mmCIF file of C-alpha atoms in Angstrom:
data_model
loop_
_atom_site.group_PDB
_atom_site.id
_atom_site.type_symbol
_atom_site.label_atom_id
_atom_site.label_comp_id
_atom_site.label_asym_id
_atom_site.label_seq_id
_atom_site.Cartn_x
_atom_site.Cartn_y
_atom_site.Cartn_z
ATOM 1 C CA MET A 12 -41.610 -6.383 -19.369
ATOM 2 C CA PHE A 13 -38.963 -8.953 -20.148
ATOM 3 C CA ILE A 14 -39.279 -12.736 -19.850
ATOM 4 C CA LYS A 15 -36.864 -15.252 -18.252
ATOM 5 C CA PRO A 16 -35.382 -16.483 -21.687
ATOM 6 C CA GLU A 17 -34.709 -12.742 -22.582
ATOM 7 C CA TYR A 18 -32.565 -12.559 -19.246
ATOM 8 C CA TYR A 19 -30.698 -15.443 -20.307
ATOM 9 C CA ALA A 20 -30.246 -14.508 -23.959
ATOM 10 C CA MET A 21 -28.905 -10.887 -22.905
ATOM 11 C CA LYS A 22 -26.463 -12.644 -20.417
ATOM 12 C CA ARG A 23 -25.278 -14.710 -23.143
ATOM 13 C CA ALA A 24 -25.154 -11.495 -25.644
ATOM 14 C CA VAL A 25 -23.121 -9.557 -23.395
ATOM 15 C CA LYS A 26 -20.721 -12.660 -23.168
ATOM 16 C CA ILE A 27 -20.209 -13.253 -26.826
ATOM 17 C CA ALA A 28 -19.906 -9.296 -27.196
ATOM 18 C CA VAL A 29 -16.348 -9.544 -25.709
ATOM 19 C CA GLY A 30 -15.157 -11.649 -28.548
ATOM 20 C CA GLY A 31 -14.809 -8.444 -30.658
ATOM 21 C CA GLY A 32 -12.113 -7.254 -28.145
ATOM 22 C CA LYS A 33 -10.312 -4.049 -29.093
ATOM 23 C CA LYS A 34 -10.602 -4.805 -32.920
ATOM 24 C CA VAL A 35 -14.275 -3.581 -32.878
ATOM 25 C CA PHE A 36 -13.304 0.163 -32.214
ATOM 26 C CA PRO A 37 -14.599 2.681 -33.292
ATOM 27 C CA ASN A 38 -17.620 0.692 -33.124
ATOM 28 C CA PRO A 39 -19.368 -0.956 -30.105
ATOM 29 C CA ARG A 40 -18.911 -4.342 -28.637
ATOM 30 C CA VAL A 41 -22.216 -5.886 -29.489
ATOM 31 C CA GLY A 42 -23.569 -9.446 -29.151
ATOM 32 C CA ALA A 43 -27.330 -10.612 -30.639
ATOM 33 C CA VAL A 44 -29.206 -13.775 -29.688
ATOM 34 C CA ILE A 45 -32.302 -14.725 -31.211
ATOM 35 C CA ILE A 46 -34.846 -16.786 -29.271
ATOM 36 C CA SER A 47 -38.027 -18.845 -30.956
ATOM 37 C CA PRO A 48 -41.258 -18.010 -29.473
ATOM 38 C CA LYS A 49 -40.847 -20.708 -27.140
ATOM 39 C CA GLY A 50 -38.018 -19.277 -25.643
ATOM 40 C CA GLU A 51 -35.311 -21.577 -27.283
ATOM 41 C CA VAL A 52 -32.093 -20.075 -28.415
ATOM 42 C CA ILE A 53 -31.942 -20.528 -32.190
ATOM 43 C CA ALA A 54 -28.990 -18.374 -33.274
ATOM 44 C CA GLU A 55 -26.334 -15.974 -31.848
ATOM 45 C CA GLY A 56 -23.595 -13.691 -33.251
ATOM 46 C CA PHE A 57 -21.372 -10.921 -32.330
ATOM 47 C CA HIS A 58 -19.494 -8.009 -34.028
ATOM 48 C CA ALA A 59 -16.048 -9.461 -34.432
ATOM 49 C CA PHE A 60 -14.108 -6.333 -36.195
ATOM 50 C CA HIS A 61 -14.400 -2.872 -37.334
ATOM 51 C CA GLY A 62 -16.015 -2.982 -41.203
ATOM 52 C CA GLY A 63 -17.312 -6.706 -40.455
ATOM 53 C CA ALA A 64 -20.819 -7.754 -40.515
ATOM 54 C CA HIS A 65 -22.631 -6.759 -37.103
ATOM 55 C CA ALA A 66 -24.007 -8.969 -34.548
ATOM 56 C CA GLU A 67 -27.486 -8.796 -35.571
ATOM 57 C CA ILE A 68 -26.651 -10.002 -39.393
ATOM 58 C CA ASN A 69 -24.188 -12.613 -38.363
ATOM 59 C CA ALA A 70 -26.987 -14.141 -35.964
ATOM 60 C CA LEU A 71 -29.802 -13.426 -38.534
ATOM 61 C CA GLU A 72 -27.606 -15.301 -41.441
ATOM 62 C CA LYS A 73 -27.290 -18.607 -38.821
ATOM 63 C CA ALA A 74 -31.055 -18.779 -37.814
ATOM 64 C CA GLY A 75 -32.870 -19.315 -41.163
ATOM 65 C CA ASP A 76 -36.651 -18.747 -40.396
ATOM 66 C CA VAL A 77 -36.885 -16.305 -37.659
ATOM 67 C CA ARG A 78 -40.351 -15.343 -38.290
ATOM 68 C CA GLY A 79 -42.136 -14.451 -34.689
ATOM 69 C CA CYS A 80 -39.087 -14.798 -33.111
ATOM 70 C CA THR A 81 -37.362 -12.515 -30.579
ATOM 71 C CA MET A 82 -33.830 -10.652 -31.111
ATOM 72 C CA VAL A 83 -32.054 -9.872 -27.875
ATOM 73 C CA VAL A 84 -29.196 -7.180 -28.912
ATOM 74 C CA THR A 85 -26.782 -5.436 -26.455
ATOM 75 C CA LEU A 86 -27.058 -2.056 -28.087
ATOM 76 C CA GLU A 87 -29.415 -0.344 -30.263
ATOM 77 C CA PRO A 88 -29.457 -1.850 -34.181
ATOM 78 C CA CYS A 89 -27.989 0.682 -36.265
ATOM 79 C CA SER A 90 -30.326 2.775 -38.766
ATOM 80 C CA HIS A 91 -27.832 4.403 -40.747
ATOM 81 C CA HIS A 92 -25.354 3.355 -43.637
ATOM 82 C CA GLY A 93 -21.579 2.886 -42.526
ATOM 83 C CA LYS A 94 -19.226 0.306 -43.721
ATOM 84 C CA THR A 95 -22.354 -1.809 -43.604
ATOM 85 C CA PRO A 96 -26.092 -1.231 -44.564
ATOM 86 C CA PRO A 97 -28.518 -0.566 -41.710
ATOM 87 C CA CYS A 98 -29.206 -3.515 -39.235
ATOM 88 C CA VAL A 99 -32.910 -2.330 -38.701
ATOM 89 C CA GLU A 100 -33.703 -2.879 -42.439
ATOM 90 C CA ALA A 101 -32.453 -6.802 -41.878
ATOM 91 C CA ILE A 102 -34.084 -7.147 -38.894
ATOM 92 C CA ALA A 103 -37.507 -5.885 -40.191
ATOM 93 C CA ASN A 104 -37.343 -7.506 -43.246
ATOM 94 C CA SER A 105 -36.700 -10.935 -41.486
ATOM 95 C CA GLY A 106 -40.167 -11.413 -39.757
ATOM 96 C CA ILE A 107 -38.591 -10.754 -36.237
ATOM 97 C CA SER A 108 -41.664 -9.536 -34.048
ATOM 98 C CA ARG A 109 -39.707 -8.496 -30.926
ATOM 99 C CA VAL A 110 -36.415 -6.896 -30.426
ATOM 100 C CA VAL A 111 -35.161 -6.735 -26.637
ATOM 101 C CA VAL A 112 -32.175 -3.703 -26.157
ATOM 102 C CA GLY A 113 -29.539 -3.426 -23.748
ATOM 103 C CA LEU A 114 -29.031 0.085 -24.313
ATOM 104 C CA THR A 115 -29.856 2.812 -26.686
ATOM 105 C CA ASP A 116 -26.703 3.961 -28.763
ATOM 106 C CA PRO A 117 -25.682 7.566 -27.919
ATOM 107 C CA ASN A 118 -23.994 7.773 -31.196
ATOM 108 C CA PRO A 119 -25.898 10.907 -33.127
ATOM 109 C CA LEU A 120 -26.235 8.793 -36.282
ATOM 110 C CA VAL A 121 -28.453 6.402 -34.361
ATOM 111 C CA ALA A 122 -29.578 7.719 -31.142
ATOM 112 C CA GLY A 123 -32.978 6.140 -30.814
ATOM 113 C CA GLU A 124 -33.531 6.010 -34.775
ATOM 114 C CA GLY A 125 -33.114 2.462 -34.769
ATOM 115 C CA ILE A 126 -35.552 1.948 -32.052
ATOM 116 C CA LYS A 127 -38.092 4.075 -33.777
ATOM 117 C CA PHE A 128 -37.615 2.725 -37.045
ATOM 118 C CA LEU A 129 -38.495 -0.843 -35.782
ATOM 119 C CA ARG A 130 -41.613 0.551 -34.119
ATOM 120 C CA ASN A 131 -42.513 2.065 -37.121
ATOM 121 C CA ARG A 132 -42.389 -1.465 -38.772
ATOM 122 C CA ASP A 133 -44.825 -2.612 -36.021
ATOM 123 C CA ILE A 134 -42.296 -4.443 -34.327
ATOM 124 C CA ASP A 135 -42.087 -4.602 -30.601
ATOM 125 C CA VAL A 136 -39.417 -3.080 -29.020
ATOM 126 C CA GLU A 137 -38.392 -2.989 -25.061
ATOM 127 C CA VAL A 138 -35.173 -1.161 -24.002
ATOM 128 C CA GLY A 139 -33.106 -1.300 -20.473
ATOM 129 C CA LEU A 140 -32.249 -5.138 -19.776
ATOM 130 C CA PHE A 141 -28.946 -5.175 -18.478
ATOM 131 C CA LYS A 142 -28.087 -1.629 -19.366
ATOM 132 C CA GLU A 143 -25.386 -1.379 -16.476
ATOM 133 C CA GLU A 144 -23.689 -4.471 -18.061
ATOM 134 C CA VAL A 145 -23.699 -3.149 -21.501
ATOM 135 C CA GLU A 146 -22.266 -0.018 -20.503
ATOM 136 C CA LYS A 147 -19.307 -1.488 -18.708
ATOM 137 C CA LEU A 148 -18.949 -3.660 -21.772
ATOM 138 C CA ASN A 149 -18.818 -0.735 -24.225
ATOM 139 C CA GLU A 150 -16.872 2.046 -21.608
ATOM 140 C CA ILE A 151 -14.180 2.682 -24.492
ATOM 141 C CA TYR A 152 -16.739 3.111 -27.079
ATOM 142 C CA LEU A 153 -19.516 5.336 -24.969
ATOM 143 C CA HIS A 154 -16.682 7.471 -23.656
ATOM 144 C CA TYR A 155 -15.196 8.059 -27.218
ATOM 145 C CA ILE A 156 -18.847 9.178 -28.370
ATOM 146 C CA ALA A 157 -19.150 11.499 -25.590
ATOM 147 C CA THR A 158 -15.712 13.210 -25.502
ATOM 148 C CA GLY A 159 -14.249 12.492 -28.959
ATOM 149 C CA ARG A 160 -10.953 11.147 -27.452
ATOM 150 C CA SER A 161 -9.464 7.895 -26.402
ATOM 151 C CA PHE A 162 -9.906 6.271 -22.848
ATOM 152 C CA VAL A 163 -6.698 6.624 -20.654
ATOM 153 C CA HIS A 164 -5.863 3.943 -18.423
ATOM 154 C CA LEU A 165 -3.034 4.926 -16.185
ATOM 155 C CA LYS A 166 -1.133 2.351 -14.863
ATOM 156 C CA MET A 167 1.597 3.238 -11.796
ATOM 157 C CA ALA A 168 3.721 0.954 -9.762
ATOM 158 C CA GLY A 169 5.753 2.029 -6.217
ATOM 159 C CA THR A 170 6.470 1.128 -2.997
ATOM 160 C CA LEU A 171 4.320 1.474 0.239
ATOM 161 C CA ASP A 172 5.775 4.891 0.841
ATOM 162 C CA GLY A 173 4.966 6.094 -2.877
ATOM 163 C CA ARG A 174 8.330 5.736 -4.641
ATOM 164 C CA SER A 175 9.067 4.391 -8.061
ATOM 165 C CA ALA A 176 12.687 4.282 -8.222
ATOM 166 C CA ALA A 177 15.602 4.321 -5.871
ATOM 167 C CA ALA A 178 17.883 7.038 -5.210
ATOM 168 C CA ASP A 179 20.115 5.980 -8.482
ATOM 169 C CA GLY A 180 17.342 5.576 -10.299
ATOM 170 C CA SER A 181 17.128 2.006 -10.548
ATOM 171 C CA SER A 182 13.317 0.255 -10.543
ATOM 172 C CA ARG A 183 13.490 -3.201 -11.717
ATOM 173 C CA TRP A 184 11.847 -4.798 -10.285
ATOM 174 C CA ILE A 185 9.960 -3.075 -7.519
ATOM 175 C CA THR A 186 6.651 -5.173 -7.837
ATOM 176 C CA GLY A 187 6.731 -8.924 -8.391
ATOM 177 C CA ALA A 188 6.543 -11.405 -11.568
ATOM 178 C CA GLU A 189 2.791 -11.872 -11.077
ATOM 179 C CA SER A 190 2.100 -7.950 -11.151
ATOM 180 C CA ARG A 191 4.376 -7.743 -14.293
ATOM 181 C CA LYS A 192 2.195 -10.312 -15.992
ATOM 182 C CA ARG A 193 -0.862 -8.428 -15.288
ATOM 183 C CA VAL A 194 0.555 -5.418 -16.795
ATOM 184 C CA HIS A 195 1.442 -7.324 -20.349
ATOM 185 C CA GLU A 196 -2.556 -8.374 -19.864
ATOM 186 C CA PHE A 197 -3.115 -4.510 -19.809
ATOM 187 C CA ARG A 198 -1.077 -4.100 -23.028
ATOM 188 C CA ARG A 199 -2.397 -6.882 -25.000
ATOM 189 C CA ASN A 200 -6.118 -5.257 -24.338
ATOM 190 C CA SER A 201 -4.890 -1.885 -25.303
ATOM 191 C CA HIS A 202 -4.510 -0.165 -28.565
ATOM 192 C CA ALA A 203 -1.536 1.933 -27.430
ATOM 193 C CA VAL A 204 1.067 2.200 -24.759
ATOM 194 C CA LEU A 205 2.113 5.883 -24.002
ATOM 195 C CA VAL A 206 5.008 7.045 -22.327
ATOM 196 C CA GLY A 207 7.354 10.162 -21.875
ATOM 197 C CA ARG A 208 10.828 10.291 -23.342
ATOM 198 C CA GLY A 209 12.359 10.277 -19.981
ATOM 199 C CA THR A 210 10.847 6.626 -19.013
ATOM 200 C CA ALA A 211 11.856 5.305 -22.636
ATOM 201 C CA VAL A 212 15.430 6.095 -22.332
ATOM 202 C CA ALA A 213 15.992 5.510 -18.512
ATOM 203 C CA ASP A 214 14.033 2.121 -18.693
ATOM 204 C CA ASP A 215 14.651 1.179 -22.120
ATOM 205 C CA PRO A 216 11.313 -0.672 -22.060
ATOM 206 C CA GLU A 217 9.983 -2.808 -25.030
ATOM 207 C CA LEU A 218 6.345 -1.629 -24.140
ATOM 208 C CA THR A 219 5.164 -5.012 -26.047
ATOM 209 C CA ALA A 220 2.883 -7.560 -24.564
ATOM 210 C CA ARG A 221 4.960 -10.407 -23.422
ATOM 211 C CA ASP A 222 4.368 -13.622 -20.982
ATOM 212 C CA VAL A 223 0.847 -13.693 -22.478
ATOM 213 C CA GLN A 224 -0.984 -14.954 -25.627
ATOM 214 C CA CYS A 225 -0.860 -11.889 -28.080
ATOM 215 C CA ALA A 226 -0.828 -12.303 -31.858
ATOM 216 C CA PRO A 227 1.672 -9.871 -33.538
ATOM 217 C CA GLU A 228 -0.907 -8.044 -35.375
ATOM 218 C CA ASP A 229 -2.576 -7.295 -31.581
ATOM 219 C CA GLN A 230 0.578 -5.549 -30.224
ATOM 220 C CA PRO A 231 -0.323 -2.241 -29.094
ATOM 221 C CA VAL A 232 1.121 0.754 -30.570
ATOM 222 C CA ARG A 233 4.095 2.501 -28.828
ATOM 223 C CA ILE A 234 3.733 6.305 -28.603
ATOM 224 C CA ILE A 235 6.412 8.368 -27.005
ATOM 225 C CA ILE A 236 6.180 11.901 -26.341
ATOM 226 C CA ALA A 237 9.697 13.258 -27.085
ATOM 227 C CA GLY A 238 11.084 16.770 -26.653
ATOM 228 C CA SER A 239 14.934 15.891 -27.526
ATOM 229 C CA GLU A 240 16.451 13.208 -29.202
ATOM 230 C CA MET A 241 16.567 9.581 -28.313
ATOM 231 C CA PRO A 242 18.913 6.638 -29.219
ATOM 232 C CA TYR A 243 18.489 4.249 -31.945
ATOM 233 C CA SER A 244 19.395 1.429 -29.866
ATOM 234 C CA LEU A 245 16.274 1.842 -27.622
ATOM 235 C CA LYS A 246 14.162 -1.659 -27.466
ATOM 236 C CA LEU A 247 11.012 0.325 -28.549
ATOM 237 C CA PHE A 248 12.562 1.318 -31.712
ATOM 238 C CA ASN A 249 13.718 -2.519 -32.491
ATOM 239 C CA SER A 250 10.681 -4.176 -31.137
ATOM 240 C CA PRO A 251 7.627 -5.787 -33.353
ATOM 241 C CA GLY A 252 4.923 -3.353 -33.740
ATOM 242 C CA LYS A 253 4.295 0.254 -34.749
ATOM 243 C CA THR A 254 6.318 3.371 -33.168
ATOM 244 C CA VAL A 255 4.883 6.592 -32.717
ATOM 245 C CA VAL A 256 7.041 9.565 -31.767
ATOM 246 C CA VAL A 257 5.266 12.914 -30.634
ATOM 247 C CA THR A 258 7.641 15.724 -31.079
ATOM 248 C CA ASP A 259 7.224 19.641 -31.601
ATOM 249 C CA GLN A 260 10.006 19.075 -34.631
ATOM 250 C CA ARG A 261 10.887 16.486 -36.812
ATOM 251 C CA ARG A 262 13.729 14.517 -35.250
ATOM 252 C CA ASP A 263 16.481 12.244 -36.735
ATOM 253 C CA LEU A 264 14.716 8.961 -36.052
ATOM 254 C CA PRO A 265 14.361 5.586 -37.874
ATOM 255 C CA GLY A 266 12.401 5.258 -40.992
ATOM 256 C CA SER A 267 10.197 2.690 -39.633
ATOM 257 C CA VAL A 268 9.260 5.481 -36.833
ATOM 258 C CA ASP A 269 5.995 7.570 -37.431
ATOM 259 C CA VAL A 270 6.262 11.012 -36.266
ATOM 260 C CA TRP A 271 3.146 13.215 -35.031
ATOM 261 C CA GLN A 272 3.963 17.040 -35.273
ATOM 262 C CA GLY A 273 1.861 19.869 -34.492
ATOM 263 C CA ILE A 274 0.138 18.452 -31.384
ATOM 264 C CA GLU A 275 0.160 21.141 -28.642
ATOM 265 C CA SER A 276 -1.443 19.337 -25.605
ATOM 266 C CA LEU A 277 -2.469 15.894 -24.413
ATOM 267 C CA ALA A 278 -5.936 16.365 -25.236
ATOM 268 C CA GLN A 279 -5.102 17.200 -28.610
ATOM 269 C CA LEU A 280 -2.913 13.995 -28.595
ATOM 270 C CA LEU A 281 -5.807 11.515 -27.327
ATOM 271 C CA ALA A 282 -8.248 13.160 -30.086
ATOM 272 C CA LYS A 283 -5.566 12.142 -32.402
ATOM 273 C CA THR A 284 -4.781 8.648 -31.470
ATOM 274 C CA ALA A 285 -9.047 8.326 -31.435
ATOM 275 C CA GLU A 286 -8.722 9.388 -34.788
ATOM 276 C CA GLU A 287 -6.182 6.772 -35.549
ATOM 277 C CA GLY A 288 -8.389 3.931 -34.286
ATOM 278 C CA LEU A 289 -6.614 3.791 -30.915
ATOM 279 C CA GLY A 290 -9.517 3.866 -28.447
ATOM 280 C CA LEU A 291 -8.113 2.529 -25.291
ATOM 281 C CA VAL A 292 -4.328 4.185 -24.196
ATOM 282 C CA LEU A 293 -2.309 2.610 -21.431
ATOM 283 C CA CYS A 294 -0.077 5.428 -19.804
ATOM 284 C CA GLU A 295 2.824 3.629 -18.296
ATOM 285 C CA GLY A 296 4.676 7.025 -17.023
ATOM 286 C CA GLY A 297 6.567 8.474 -16.053
ATOM 287 C CA SER A 298 5.721 10.556 -13.110
ATOM 288 C CA SER A 299 5.426 13.953 -14.826
ATOM 289 C CA LEU A 300 3.597 12.741 -17.818
ATOM 290 C CA ALA A 301 0.844 10.780 -15.383
ATOM 291 C CA ALA A 302 0.776 13.983 -13.134
ATOM 292 C CA SER A 303 -0.038 15.983 -16.349
ATOM 293 C CA LEU A 304 -2.803 13.711 -17.489
ATOM 294 C CA LEU A 305 -4.284 13.980 -13.848
ATOM 295 C CA LYS A 306 -4.085 17.508 -13.475
ATOM 296 C CA GLU A 307 -6.018 18.201 -16.931
ATOM 297 C CA HIS A 308 -8.488 15.455 -15.727
ATOM 298 C CA LEU A 309 -7.494 13.028 -18.705
ATOM 299 C CA VAL A 310 -7.126 9.731 -16.709
ATOM 300 C CA ASP A 311 -10.352 7.749 -17.141
ATOM 301 C CA LYS A 312 -9.159 4.461 -15.063
ATOM 302 C CA LEU A 313 -6.340 4.420 -12.387
ATOM 303 C CA SER A 314 -4.282 1.130 -11.601
ATOM 304 C CA ILE A 315 -1.740 1.309 -8.958
ATOM 305 C CA PHE A 316 0.587 -1.572 -8.153
ATOM 306 C CA THR A 317 1.781 -1.163 -4.568
ATOM 307 C CA ALA A 318 5.017 -3.420 -3.454
ATOM 308 C CA SER A 319 5.377 -4.466 0.128
ATOM 309 C CA ALA A 320 8.397 -2.594 0.337
ATOM 310 C CA VAL A 321 9.643 0.948 1.407
ATOM 311 C CA LEU A 322 12.469 3.080 -0.109
ATOM 312 C CA GLY A 323 12.496 6.171 2.137
ATOM 313 C CA SER A 324 12.626 9.891 0.902
ATOM 314 C CA ARG A 325 15.771 9.730 -1.459
ATOM 315 C CA GLY A 326 13.592 7.652 -3.685
ATOM 316 C CA PHE A 327 11.872 8.923 -6.636
ATOM 317 C CA PRO A 328 8.059 9.718 -6.101
ATOM 318 C CA MET A 329 5.767 7.596 -8.277
ATOM 319 C CA LEU A 330 3.809 10.896 -9.099
ATOM 320 C CA GLY A 331 5.017 14.536 -10.180
ATOM 321 C CA ASP A 332 3.466 17.709 -8.902
ATOM 322 C CA LEU A 333 -0.319 17.913 -8.914
ATOM 323 C CA LYS A 334 -0.213 21.496 -7.595
ATOM 324 C CA ILE A 335 -2.164 20.418 -4.724
ATOM 325 C CA GLU A 336 -1.889 22.726 -1.852
ATOM 326 C CA SER A 337 -4.909 22.155 0.407
ATOM 327 C CA ILE A 338 -6.323 18.487 1.718
ATOM 328 C CA GLY A 339 -9.528 19.989 0.216
ATOM 329 C CA ASP A 340 -8.153 19.509 -3.306
ATOM 330 C CA ILE A 341 -7.244 15.849 -2.809
ATOM 331 C CA LEU A 342 -7.932 13.302 -5.696
ATOM 332 C CA ARG A 343 -9.905 10.759 -4.343
ATOM 333 C CA MET A 344 -10.983 7.233 -6.375
ATOM 334 C CA GLU A 345 -14.525 5.704 -6.712
ATOM 335 C CA ASN A 346 -15.819 2.279 -7.864
ATOM 336 C CA VAL A 347 -12.439 1.053 -6.095
ATOM 337 C CA THR A 348 -11.192 -2.317 -5.968
ATOM 338 C CA PHE A 349 -8.586 -3.845 -4.348
ATOM 339 C CA THR A 350 -6.507 -7.291 -5.647
ATOM 340 C CA ARG A 351 -4.047 -9.135 -4.074
ATOM 341 C CA ILE A 352 -1.285 -10.177 -6.643
ATOM 342 C CA GLY A 353 1.382 -12.267 -5.151
ATOM 343 C CA ASP A 354 3.092 -10.010 -2.647
ATOM 344 C CA ASP A 355 1.604 -6.594 -4.063
ATOM 345 C CA THR A 356 -1.932 -4.941 -4.077
ATOM 346 C CA LEU A 357 -3.540 -3.808 -7.246
ATOM 347 C CA THR A 358 -5.783 -0.777 -6.238
ATOM 348 C CA GLU A 359 -8.193 0.323 -9.222
ATOM 349 C CA GLY A 360 -11.122 2.709 -9.635
ATOM 350 C CA GLN A 361 -12.071 6.032 -11.178
ATOM 351 C CA VAL A 362 -10.601 9.285 -10.295
ATOM 352 C CA VAL A 363 -12.745 11.920 -8.692
ATOM 353 C CA TYR A 364 -11.922 15.227 -10.047
ATOM 354 C CA TRP A 365 -12.101 18.724 -8.026
ATOM 355 C CA THR A 366 -13.899 21.253 -9.906
ATOM 356 C CA ASP A 367 -12.615 24.586 -10.807
#
């Protein structure tokens, strides 16, 4: 049973947890709010970056005397030693008498042990307040714990008839300025941007977040899957930030470029990106890479910008061959939203994959 001040406190905890942004990965986004026995907020805190103090500790340090108080926290407090000591010990020693948890942490290192520890110390623990909101808040973290790989956000753009470029290969600009700004927001919020060699050479993109506020250290890592040489003059080799080339053999590349070798599949690549701390990977093409990710069931979120225009059958298709022969194998989306952006439409949702 939850009381009204706890609802307010959890709503606030979810809101402040967003402040950690992408810097917390591979940790979760967590917010904590401490309320007095009268239901008054006396302190709050959030996890700001991986390796930094956890939300619960930040809140406790601001609160002073918390004997008899309630801590409302989005995710189950940790019970293990990592980069910081267990939060449950600090909570138990503080005099907190009740803890309200939004979601049990599925990390095998926690997985209910934090809640068990607190209850064994005679602290009242209630779980499940704003559970769905906390799951959405931590979809990247929860995906990583469940799969061991990065969360893939596939972005595509095309015309009403599904074309991404004209017959001569030109594609700038199919969509409008408002849509392009939204893509820069996508980049800012992502740990990495992934493209194939064809897109890197044909479009010569910078793959950086521009036209939006983004500190240099927050620029996404640029990752290019390359099967052959690429010109040194490409913008992605000469723009601020880190560039990675995934190749089956050592290529003659600029010294500033990292080379990842021995990666034999997209799934292996996404395990590697997660290992490197890149939890959210934005894929921006091309059509063959997008199709491969979909065929291998590796796309976790799909965003399609549709321009109010047509190119006809001579234009290049937005998406490569998915090997679909029957309408019964069609890929559909769920939890779909439609947003008008200037003269364009943005369709977003999760892909419903066929079963083998």
